[in-house]
Amino acid sequence: MKTPRSASPVSRRRFLGQLSAAAALLLAPRRGRALDAPPLSKKLGVALVGLGSYSTYQLGPALRLTKRCRLTGVVTGSRAKGRNWSRDYGFPEKNVFGYATMGEMAGNPDIDIVYVVTPNGLHAEHCIAAAKAGKHVICEKPMATSVADCDAIIGACRSAGVRLTVGYRLHYEPHHAEFARLAREKAFGPFMRMDGANGFEMDSSATAKTSWRLDKTLAGGGPLMDMGVYVVQAACMAKVEAAPDAVTARFGPVTRPEVFSEVEESIGWTMEFADGAVADCRATYAESVSNFRAQADHGWARLEDPAFYYEEPLLTTSLGPVRLPKVNHQVAQLDGMAMELQDGRPSIAPGEMGRRDVAIVEAIYAAAGNGRRVEVRV
Ligand code: NDP
């Protein structure tokens, strides 16, 4: 990689952006604390709901490294798994709950935040149960499989007076935060042409019966719901969190009908923004791909492959590569969200953002279904 120019104004802004991305979270002056903000001396207790792959290999290990929160409970369909987690992570066995008994978390002082990591189609049920138990909620992406479910989650959290955030780890990752800053400060002018893709090759032996990601009810859709949400996020980030006015879309070919009997194998879509900016995007279960590029009049920024995975993403601009600290995405997100809560600051990944993205996804599916341009209502 080339060494970035050190003295350019963008380098300085980049440094400040780096600060704003990571260190500012640490340095930010404490504003008024929310009424329900816990004392700072206490690490917030997190209960993970659904002990599958993401909980086991990313979130659980991250919660051993976090400074502001720690794992204090789980919700699982497997009592044996729950017992193992309680032993491995050192929390009491009474903090192992079943999906039907989430209400029993109410009044449990060990648990402040419930992090829902179940299949997409179950997020609403589990987030609502967590809110009713009086716990702050982190919901994995996509927030739900319909805008109606997003509204139900938001309503339940508002009624309970708890905070709702979406597990958008990349907002807490320095390269993506720098990309957001370049957009916000229009370092190269407003981004007007974007393109990006995200996907992986789905196992050929998987079916809707063996993998919830291929089951329309549990997944809500195919790669658009799972991987495309990241590209939607990046496009909105490039437009300073604006939603597109309208979308057009087309489903890709089905090359393995035995695998893709319920959800799409791939999909392409175009997002049209109010200022004339356009984003051409793709999500796929047919190939491994992960990138995003944004072009403005006076330069460009590119999140290199793998732009959206857990590895350190590489950000390159028309001025050269951008070097920023490598972080563990999940640690940065969990500590970032805990800190926002403790400081009484609004989250940078609130439930409303998750709802916006599901509204965009719904419009993309409608456009791919009818072949027409569909207005996005957020
Ligand atoms: P897994 O299939 O690996 O795990 C899901 C877990 O949910 C299961 O192990 C099970 O846990 C629980 N579960 C409850 N009901 C069901 C059901 N009917 N069918 C299947 N599982 C059920 O999925 P992932 O961990 O990969 O994904 C979970 C969520 O996390 C998804 O929303 C996904 O989009 C999101 N995710 C986000 C990532 C990110 O980078 N932000 C990365 C990966 C996933 P138990 O046995 O304990 O009951």
Tab-separated table of C-alpha atoms and ligand atoms in Angstrom:
chain	number	residue	atom	x	y	z
A	1	MET	CA	0.000	0.000	0.000
A	2	LYS	CA	1.172	3.507	-0.754
A	3	THR	CA	1.936	5.877	2.104
A	4	PRO	CA	-0.788	8.520	2.357
A	5	ARG	CA	0.215	12.128	1.862
A	6	SER	CA	0.851	13.497	5.280
A	7	ALA	CA	0.461	17.234	4.895
A	8	SER	CA	-2.647	17.586	2.764
A	9	PRO	CA	-5.753	19.222	4.231
A	10	VAL	CA	-7.591	15.984	3.662
A	11	SER	CA	-4.961	14.152	5.737
A	12	ARG	CA	-5.615	16.494	8.608
A	13	ARG	CA	-9.333	16.155	8.196
A	14	ARG	CA	-8.744	12.432	7.955
A	15	PHE	CA	-6.940	12.536	11.272
A	16	LEU	CA	-9.776	14.510	12.802
A	17	GLY	CA	-12.185	12.083	11.218
A	18	GLN	CA	-10.223	9.256	12.754
A	19	LEU	CA	-10.604	11.004	16.046
A	20	SER	CA	-14.278	11.525	15.479
A	21	ALA	CA	-14.691	7.906	14.493
A	22	ALA	CA	-13.012	6.212	17.372
A	23	ALA	CA	-11.400	8.405	19.974
A	24	ALA	CA	-14.141	10.993	20.134
A	25	LEU	CA	-16.350	8.279	21.540
A	26	LEU	CA	-13.899	8.136	24.405
A	27	LEU	CA	-13.200	11.861	24.627
A	28	ALA	CA	-16.724	13.192	24.205
A	29	PRO	CA	-17.794	15.409	27.098
A	30	ARG	CA	-20.533	13.858	29.175
A	31	ARG	CA	-23.824	15.478	28.412
A	32	GLY	CA	-26.981	15.092	30.447
A	33	ARG	CA	-27.451	11.465	31.365
A	34	ALA	CA	-30.668	9.698	30.453
A	35	LEU	CA	-32.953	9.084	33.398
A	36	ASP	CA	-32.397	5.389	33.042
A	37	ALA	CA	-28.634	5.611	32.491
A	38	PRO	CA	-26.810	3.203	34.794
A	39	PRO	CA	-23.839	4.356	36.871
A	40	LEU	CA	-20.598	4.493	34.881
A	41	SER	CA	-18.753	2.395	37.413
A	42	LYS	CA	-20.813	-0.604	36.406
A	43	LYS	CA	-20.230	-2.627	33.257
A	44	LEU	CA	-23.590	-3.033	31.566
A	45	GLY	CA	-24.899	-6.590	31.553
A	46	VAL	CA	-25.763	-8.018	28.132
A	47	ALA	CA	-27.913	-11.076	27.459
A	48	LEU	CA	-27.533	-12.665	24.013
A	49	VAL	CA	-30.702	-14.117	22.491
A	50	GLY	CA	-29.943	-17.041	20.142
A	51	LEU	CA	-26.631	-18.859	20.554
A	52	GLY	CA	-25.873	-19.524	16.900
A	53	SER	CA	-22.874	-18.718	14.790
A	54	TYR	CA	-22.711	-14.933	15.249
A	55	SER	CA	-23.188	-15.152	19.023
A	56	THR	CA	-20.738	-18.034	19.411
A	57	TYR	CA	-17.872	-16.848	17.233
A	58	GLN	CA	-18.152	-13.059	17.324
A	59	LEU	CA	-20.381	-11.519	19.992
A	60	GLY	CA	-19.604	-13.871	22.908
A	61	PRO	CA	-15.803	-13.587	22.422
A	62	ALA	CA	-16.147	-9.800	21.940
A	63	LEU	CA	-17.973	-9.540	25.275
A	64	ARG	CA	-14.832	-10.926	26.958
A	65	LEU	CA	-12.903	-7.921	25.609
A	66	THR	CA	-15.387	-5.092	26.053
A	67	LYS	CA	-14.711	-2.460	28.698
A	68	ARG	CA	-18.229	-1.065	29.092
A	69	CYS	CA	-20.315	-4.223	29.024
A	70	ARG	CA	-20.071	-7.963	29.638
A	71	LEU	CA	-22.089	-11.103	29.084
A	72	THR	CA	-24.414	-11.762	32.024
A	73	GLY	CA	-27.114	-13.970	30.537
A	74	VAL	CA	-28.444	-15.835	27.506
A	75	VAL	CA	-31.744	-16.799	25.940
A	76	THR	CA	-31.655	-20.102	24.084
A	77	GLY	CA	-33.800	-23.021	22.988
A	78	SER	CA	-31.178	-25.395	24.368
A	79	ARG	CA	-30.893	-25.637	28.143
A	80	ALA	CA	-27.612	-27.611	27.779
A	81	LYS	CA	-26.091	-24.877	25.596
A	82	GLY	CA	-27.215	-22.277	28.133
A	83	ARG	CA	-25.552	-24.187	30.966
A	84	ASN	CA	-22.292	-24.385	28.994
A	85	TRP	CA	-22.368	-20.658	28.309
A	86	SER	CA	-23.043	-19.888	31.971
A	87	ARG	CA	-20.027	-22.006	32.944
A	88	ASP	CA	-17.732	-20.640	30.198
A	89	TYR	CA	-18.638	-16.993	30.717
A	90	GLY	CA	-19.087	-17.119	34.473
A	91	PHE	CA	-22.638	-15.889	34.889
A	92	PRO	CA	-25.210	-17.603	37.149
A	93	GLU	CA	-27.317	-20.390	35.691
A	94	LYS	CA	-30.454	-18.512	36.788
A	95	ASN	CA	-29.615	-16.079	33.945
A	96	VAL	CA	-30.266	-18.732	31.294
A	97	PHE	CA	-33.738	-18.163	29.840
A	98	GLY	CA	-35.882	-19.804	27.177
A	99	TYR	CA	-37.660	-17.878	24.405
A	100	ALA	CA	-40.999	-18.392	26.143
A	101	THR	CA	-39.655	-17.205	29.484
A	102	MET	CA	-37.948	-13.962	28.426
A	103	GLY	CA	-40.452	-12.082	30.581
A	104	GLU	CA	-38.669	-13.504	33.639
A	105	MET	CA	-35.739	-11.190	32.885
A	106	ALA	CA	-37.848	-8.313	34.232
A	107	GLY	CA	-36.368	-7.157	37.506
A	108	ASN	CA	-33.148	-9.140	36.987
A	109	PRO	CA	-30.499	-6.544	37.872
A	110	ASP	CA	-27.703	-8.429	36.063
A	111	ILE	CA	-29.188	-7.702	32.648
A	112	ASP	CA	-29.381	-4.194	31.213
A	113	ILE	CA	-29.318	-4.920	27.481
A	114	VAL	CA	-30.853	-7.762	25.493
A	115	TYR	CA	-29.119	-8.420	22.165
A	116	VAL	CA	-31.372	-10.283	19.695
A	117	VAL	CA	-29.333	-12.543	17.393
A	118	THR	CA	-31.991	-14.957	16.118
A	119	PRO	CA	-33.188	-15.449	12.505
A	120	ASN	CA	-34.557	-12.230	10.967
A	121	GLY	CA	-38.197	-13.339	11.040
A	122	LEU	CA	-38.023	-13.776	14.841
A	123	HIS	CA	-36.442	-10.407	15.659
A	124	ALA	CA	-39.783	-8.671	16.254
A	125	GLU	CA	-41.054	-11.312	18.694
A	126	HIS	CA	-37.803	-11.376	20.661
A	127	CYS	CA	-37.215	-7.591	20.665
A	128	ILE	CA	-40.764	-6.972	21.876
A	129	ALA	CA	-40.379	-9.572	24.641
A	130	ALA	CA	-37.103	-7.898	25.715
A	131	ALA	CA	-38.694	-4.436	25.756
A	132	LYS	CA	-41.630	-5.733	27.791
A	133	ALA	CA	-39.120	-7.083	30.313
A	134	GLY	CA	-37.843	-3.497	30.628
A	135	LYS	CA	-34.465	-4.124	28.950
A	136	HIS	CA	-32.666	-1.977	26.382
A	137	VAL	CA	-32.633	-3.722	23.023
A	138	ILE	CA	-29.972	-4.287	20.373
A	139	CYS	CA	-31.500	-5.968	17.337
A	140	GLU	CA	-29.358	-7.663	14.718
A	141	LYS	CA	-29.649	-6.663	11.067
A	142	PRO	CA	-31.950	-6.640	9.218
A	143	MET	CA	-34.108	-5.173	11.971
A	144	ALA	CA	-37.138	-7.226	10.862
A	145	THR	CA	-38.673	-8.755	7.772
A	146	SER	CA	-41.290	-6.000	7.304
A	147	VAL	CA	-41.781	-2.330	8.092
A	148	ALA	CA	-44.860	-3.325	10.097
A	149	ASP	CA	-42.665	-5.460	12.368
A	150	CYS	CA	-40.142	-2.597	12.686
A	151	ASP	CA	-42.992	-0.332	13.776
A	152	ALA	CA	-44.114	-2.899	16.349
A	153	ILE	CA	-40.578	-3.116	17.779
A	154	ILE	CA	-40.184	0.672	17.892
A	155	GLY	CA	-43.609	1.011	19.531
A	156	ALA	CA	-42.801	-1.611	22.194
A	157	CYS	CA	-39.469	0.037	23.040
A	158	ARG	CA	-41.075	3.483	23.245
A	159	SER	CA	-43.862	2.210	25.505
A	160	ALA	CA	-41.349	0.532	27.786
A	161	GLY	CA	-39.031	3.575	27.808
A	162	VAL	CA	-36.041	1.504	26.676
A	163	ARG	CA	-33.444	2.221	24.000
A	164	LEU	CA	-33.500	0.430	20.653
A	165	THR	CA	-30.420	0.124	18.458
A	166	VAL	CA	-29.561	-2.047	15.466
A	167	GLY	CA	-26.408	-4.206	15.323
A	168	TYR	CA	-24.845	-2.062	12.590
A	169	ARG	CA	-21.246	-2.720	13.660
A	170	LEU	CA	-19.726	-0.803	10.749
A	171	HIS	CA	-20.881	2.566	12.094
A	172	TYR	CA	-18.380	1.971	14.917
A	173	GLU	CA	-15.555	0.833	12.613
A	174	PRO	CA	-13.012	3.602	11.877
A	175	HIS	CA	-12.767	3.171	8.062
A	176	HIS	CA	-16.532	3.267	7.638
A	177	ALA	CA	-16.779	6.164	10.088
A	178	GLU	CA	-14.174	8.003	8.016
A	179	PHE	CA	-16.162	7.253	4.860
A	180	ALA	CA	-19.230	8.736	6.604
A	181	ARG	CA	-17.217	11.817	7.545
A	182	LEU	CA	-15.980	12.318	3.961
A	183	ALA	CA	-19.642	12.230	2.898
A	184	ARG	CA	-20.844	14.497	5.686
A	185	GLU	CA	-18.133	17.110	5.178
A	186	LYS	CA	-18.325	16.792	1.386
A	187	ALA	CA	-14.533	16.458	1.274
A	188	PHE	CA	-14.693	15.767	-2.493
A	189	GLY	CA	-18.119	17.347	-3.026
A	190	PRO	CA	-21.355	15.407	-2.600
A	191	PHE	CA	-21.116	11.776	-3.682
A	192	MET	CA	-23.243	11.449	-6.816
A	193	ARG	CA	-22.426	8.016	-8.327
A	194	MET	CA	-22.143	5.003	-6.112
A	195	ASP	CA	-21.819	1.312	-6.796
A	196	GLY	CA	-21.367	-1.645	-4.509
A	197	ALA	CA	-21.973	-5.338	-3.999
A	198	ASN	CA	-22.009	-7.810	-1.152
A	199	GLY	CA	-22.418	-11.556	-1.095
A	200	PHE	CA	-21.052	-15.022	-0.557
A	201	GLU	CA	-21.532	-18.367	-2.230
A	202	MET	CA	-24.290	-20.300	-0.489
A	203	ASP	CA	-23.468	-23.954	0.175
A	204	SER	CA	-24.956	-26.069	-2.636
A	205	SER	CA	-26.247	-28.684	-0.200
A	206	ALA	CA	-28.296	-26.087	1.752
A	207	THR	CA	-32.064	-25.929	1.340
A	208	ALA	CA	-34.895	-23.951	2.914
A	209	LYS	CA	-35.356	-26.909	5.292
A	210	THR	CA	-31.743	-26.954	6.484
A	211	SER	CA	-30.855	-23.240	6.522
A	212	TRP	CA	-33.136	-20.485	7.795
A	213	ARG	CA	-31.381	-18.072	5.371
A	214	LEU	CA	-33.148	-19.904	2.527
A	215	ASP	CA	-36.520	-20.041	4.318
A	216	LYS	CA	-38.661	-17.105	3.188
A	217	THR	CA	-40.552	-16.794	6.483
A	218	LEU	CA	-37.516	-16.890	8.757
A	219	ALA	CA	-35.191	-14.867	6.505
A	220	GLY	CA	-37.696	-12.455	4.973
A	221	GLY	CA	-35.856	-12.764	1.657
A	222	GLY	CA	-32.533	-13.851	0.229
A	223	PRO	CA	-29.180	-12.074	-0.127
A	224	LEU	CA	-30.850	-8.649	-0.220
A	225	MET	CA	-32.075	-9.092	3.377
A	226	ASP	CA	-28.854	-10.690	4.553
A	227	MET	CA	-26.000	-9.040	2.613
A	228	GLY	CA	-27.685	-6.298	0.608
A	229	VAL	CA	-28.598	-4.382	3.746
A	230	TYR	CA	-24.903	-3.479	4.071
A	231	VAL	CA	-24.893	-1.968	0.580
A	232	VAL	CA	-28.115	-0.070	1.315
A	233	GLN	CA	-26.423	1.203	4.486
A	234	ALA	CA	-23.294	2.325	2.598
A	235	ALA	CA	-25.343	4.143	-0.052
A	236	CYS	CA	-27.367	5.984	2.599
A	237	MET	CA	-24.126	6.743	4.479
A	238	ALA	CA	-22.690	8.240	1.269
A	239	LYS	CA	-25.768	10.485	1.132
A	240	VAL	CA	-25.405	11.561	4.791
A	241	GLU	CA	-28.105	9.129	5.949
A	242	ALA	CA	-30.699	10.289	3.398
A	243	ALA	CA	-33.053	7.598	2.091
A	244	PRO	CA	-33.499	7.313	-1.671
A	245	ASP	CA	-36.649	8.760	-3.245
A	246	ALA	CA	-37.151	5.711	-5.468
A	247	VAL	CA	-35.649	2.404	-6.552
A	248	THR	CA	-35.653	0.111	-9.573
A	249	ALA	CA	-34.556	-3.532	-9.295
A	250	ARG	CA	-34.234	-6.869	-11.060
A	251	PHE	CA	-33.790	-10.406	-9.759
A	252	GLY	CA	-30.738	-12.268	-11.116
A	253	PRO	CA	-30.922	-15.690	-12.792
A	254	VAL	CA	-31.612	-18.780	-10.687
A	255	THR	CA	-28.742	-21.124	-11.485
A	256	ARG	CA	-29.413	-23.571	-8.585
A	257	PRO	CA	-33.208	-23.945	-8.304
A	258	GLU	CA	-32.827	-26.773	-5.773
A	259	VAL	CA	-31.170	-24.310	-3.364
A	260	PHE	CA	-33.144	-21.156	-4.180
A	261	SER	CA	-36.711	-22.447	-4.078
A	262	GLU	CA	-37.999	-19.720	-1.712
A	263	VAL	CA	-35.631	-16.748	-1.845
A	264	GLU	CA	-33.736	-14.992	-4.640
A	265	GLU	CA	-30.230	-16.146	-5.598
A	266	SER	CA	-29.122	-12.630	-6.497
A	267	ILE	CA	-30.623	-9.200	-7.043
A	268	GLY	CA	-29.498	-5.882	-8.485
A	269	TRP	CA	-31.045	-2.529	-7.723
A	270	THR	CA	-30.623	1.189	-8.293
A	271	MET	CA	-31.302	3.831	-5.659
A	272	GLU	CA	-32.250	7.345	-6.846
A	273	PHE	CA	-31.689	10.193	-4.398
A	274	ALA	CA	-33.393	13.590	-4.277
A	275	ASP	CA	-30.266	15.482	-5.462
A	276	GLY	CA	-29.886	13.288	-8.550
A	277	ALA	CA	-27.314	10.926	-7.016
A	278	VAL	CA	-27.609	7.291	-8.081
A	279	ALA	CA	-26.370	4.053	-6.455
A	280	ASP	CA	-26.107	0.799	-8.460
A	281	CYS	CA	-26.026	-2.126	-6.060
A	282	ARG	CA	-25.991	-5.889	-5.983
A	283	ALA	CA	-26.465	-8.651	-3.395
A	284	THR	CA	-25.778	-12.291	-4.122
A	285	TYR	CA	-25.585	-15.824	-2.747
A	286	ALA	CA	-23.758	-16.912	-5.933
A	287	GLU	CA	-20.321	-15.359	-5.437
A	288	SER	CA	-18.021	-13.910	-2.825
A	289	VAL	CA	-17.937	-10.136	-3.291
A	290	SER	CA	-17.846	-7.136	-0.942
A	291	ASN	CA	-17.074	-3.600	-2.132
A	292	PHE	CA	-18.411	-0.062	-2.376
A	293	ARG	CA	-17.304	3.017	-4.320
A	294	ALA	CA	-18.591	6.580	-4.227
A	295	GLN	CA	-17.700	9.240	-6.792
A	296	ALA	CA	-17.972	13.011	-6.349
A	297	ASP	CA	-16.954	15.860	-8.669
A	298	HIS	CA	-13.571	16.350	-6.982
A	299	GLY	CA	-12.606	12.836	-5.960
A	300	TRP	CA	-13.775	9.423	-4.863
A	301	ALA	CA	-13.730	7.007	-1.944
A	302	ARG	CA	-13.682	3.232	-2.151
A	303	LEU	CA	-14.197	0.607	0.541
A	304	GLU	CA	-12.118	-2.244	-0.844
A	305	ASP	CA	-13.099	-5.907	-0.840
A	306	PRO	CA	-13.949	-7.111	1.813
A	307	ALA	CA	-15.743	-3.869	2.545
A	308	PHE	CA	-18.417	-5.316	4.822
A	309	TYR	CA	-16.825	-8.370	6.442
A	310	TYR	CA	-15.162	-8.616	9.863
A	311	GLU	CA	-11.654	-8.155	8.494
A	312	GLU	CA	-10.126	-4.705	8.511
A	313	PRO	CA	-11.747	-2.895	5.596
A	314	LEU	CA	-9.425	-0.832	3.427
A	315	LEU	CA	-10.493	2.663	2.526
A	316	THR	CA	-8.866	4.263	-0.495
A	317	THR	CA	-9.668	7.714	-1.796
A	318	SER	CA	-8.542	9.576	-4.904
A	319	LEU	CA	-5.750	10.948	-2.635
A	320	GLY	CA	-4.459	7.497	-1.694
A	321	PRO	CA	-4.986	4.803	0.938
A	322	VAL	CA	-6.362	5.850	4.320
A	323	ARG	CA	-4.687	4.226	7.295
A	324	LEU	CA	-6.730	3.922	10.451
A	325	PRO	CA	-6.530	1.692	13.520
A	326	LYS	CA	-7.699	-1.893	13.163
A	327	VAL	CA	-10.463	-2.673	15.624
A	328	ASN	CA	-12.521	-5.688	16.565
A	329	HIS	CA	-15.850	-4.646	14.999
A	330	GLN	CA	-18.033	-6.253	17.642
A	331	VAL	CA	-16.026	-4.854	20.568
A	332	ALA	CA	-16.161	-1.365	19.027
A	333	GLN	CA	-19.903	-1.658	18.465
A	334	LEU	CA	-20.764	-3.100	21.871
A	335	ASP	CA	-18.615	-0.615	23.789
A	336	GLY	CA	-19.808	2.211	21.529
A	337	MET	CA	-23.450	1.383	22.195
A	338	ALA	CA	-22.848	0.907	25.930
A	339	MET	CA	-21.105	4.264	26.077
A	340	GLU	CA	-23.911	6.028	24.203
A	341	LEU	CA	-26.339	4.596	26.708
A	342	GLN	CA	-24.261	5.459	29.759
A	343	ASP	CA	-23.625	8.981	28.477
A	344	GLY	CA	-27.283	9.512	27.561
A	345	ARG	CA	-26.289	10.284	23.959
A	346	PRO	CA	-28.442	9.339	20.977
A	347	SER	CA	-27.243	6.220	19.206
A	348	ILE	CA	-25.611	6.456	15.776
A	349	ALA	CA	-27.471	3.255	14.806
A	350	PRO	CA	-31.009	3.744	16.150
A	351	GLY	CA	-34.085	1.639	15.470
A	352	GLU	CA	-35.376	4.301	13.069
A	353	MET	CA	-32.336	3.652	10.851
A	354	GLY	CA	-33.105	-0.070	10.850
A	355	ARG	CA	-36.706	0.727	9.904
A	356	ARG	CA	-35.547	3.019	7.073
A	357	ASP	CA	-33.433	0.216	5.620
A	358	VAL	CA	-36.252	-2.324	5.818
A	359	ALA	CA	-38.514	0.210	4.035
A	360	ILE	CA	-35.880	0.497	1.272
A	361	VAL	CA	-35.579	-3.307	1.072
A	362	GLU	CA	-39.374	-3.641	0.789
A	363	ALA	CA	-39.370	-1.099	-2.067
A	364	ILE	CA	-36.526	-2.991	-3.815
A	365	TYR	CA	-38.443	-6.277	-3.638
A	366	ALA	CA	-41.591	-4.526	-4.924
A	367	ALA	CA	-39.601	-3.016	-7.823
A	368	ALA	CA	-37.962	-6.358	-8.696
A	369	GLY	CA	-41.393	-7.997	-8.570
A	370	ASN	CA	-43.245	-5.554	-10.825
A	371	GLY	CA	-40.366	-4.278	-12.962
A	372	ARG	CA	-41.326	-0.674	-12.222
A	373	ARG	CA	-39.755	2.291	-10.443
A	374	VAL	CA	-41.040	2.243	-6.860
A	375	GLU	CA	-41.088	5.249	-4.554
A	376	VAL	CA	-39.532	4.670	-1.139
A	377	ARG	CA	-41.732	5.667	1.786
A	378	VAL	CA	-39.749	5.917	4.990
B	1	NDP	P1	-27.467	-19.020	13.207
B	1	NDP	O1	-28.368	-19.882	12.414
B	1	NDP	O2	-26.053	-19.429	13.313
B	1	NDP	O3	-28.032	-18.868	14.692
B	1	NDP	C1	-29.335	-18.473	14.959
B	1	NDP	C2	-29.721	-18.963	16.355
B	1	NDP	O4	-31.031	-18.479	16.640
B	1	NDP	C3	-29.801	-20.478	16.509
B	1	NDP	O5	-28.571	-21.081	16.813
B	1	NDP	C4	-30.785	-20.631	17.655
B	1	NDP	O6	-30.092	-20.451	18.887
B	1	NDP	C5	-31.693	-19.404	17.485
B	1	NDP	N1	-33.008	-19.758	16.921
B	1	NDP	C6	-34.199	-19.555	17.544
B	1	NDP	N2	-35.208	-19.979	16.799
B	1	NDP	C7	-34.666	-20.474	15.653
B	1	NDP	C8	-35.213	-21.078	14.490
B	1	NDP	N3	-36.538	-21.249	14.322
B	1	NDP	N4	-34.384	-21.475	13.513
B	1	NDP	C9	-33.048	-21.307	13.630
B	1	NDP	N5	-32.467	-20.744	14.718
B	1	NDP	C10	-33.266	-20.330	15.735
B	1	NDP	O7	-27.591	-17.526	12.620
B	1	NDP	P2	-26.534	-16.346	12.732
B	1	NDP	O8	-25.965	-16.308	14.090
B	1	NDP	O9	-25.630	-16.396	11.587
B	1	NDP	O10	-27.510	-15.063	12.499
B	1	NDP	C11	-28.389	-14.606	13.488
B	1	NDP	C12	-28.750	-13.139	13.235
B	1	NDP	O11	-27.566	-12.367	13.270
B	1	NDP	C13	-29.378	-12.857	11.872
B	1	NDP	O12	-30.347	-11.856	11.985
B	1	NDP	C14	-28.213	-12.349	11.023
B	1	NDP	O13	-28.628	-11.491	9.977
B	1	NDP	C15	-27.401	-11.620	12.069
B	1	NDP	N6	-25.979	-11.600	11.745
B	1	NDP	C16	-25.331	-10.397	11.773
B	1	NDP	C17	-24.007	-10.309	11.496
B	1	NDP	C18	-23.308	-9.004	11.556
B	1	NDP	O14	-22.154	-8.908	11.119
B	1	NDP	N7	-23.934	-7.959	12.108
B	1	NDP	C19	-23.233	-11.504	11.101
B	1	NDP	C20	-23.985	-12.726	11.150
B	1	NDP	C21	-25.315	-12.753	11.460
B	1	NDP	P3	-30.358	-21.415	20.156
B	1	NDP	O15	-29.943	-22.791	19.707
B	1	NDP	O16	-29.506	-20.855	21.205
B	1	NDP	O17	-31.825	-21.325	20.457
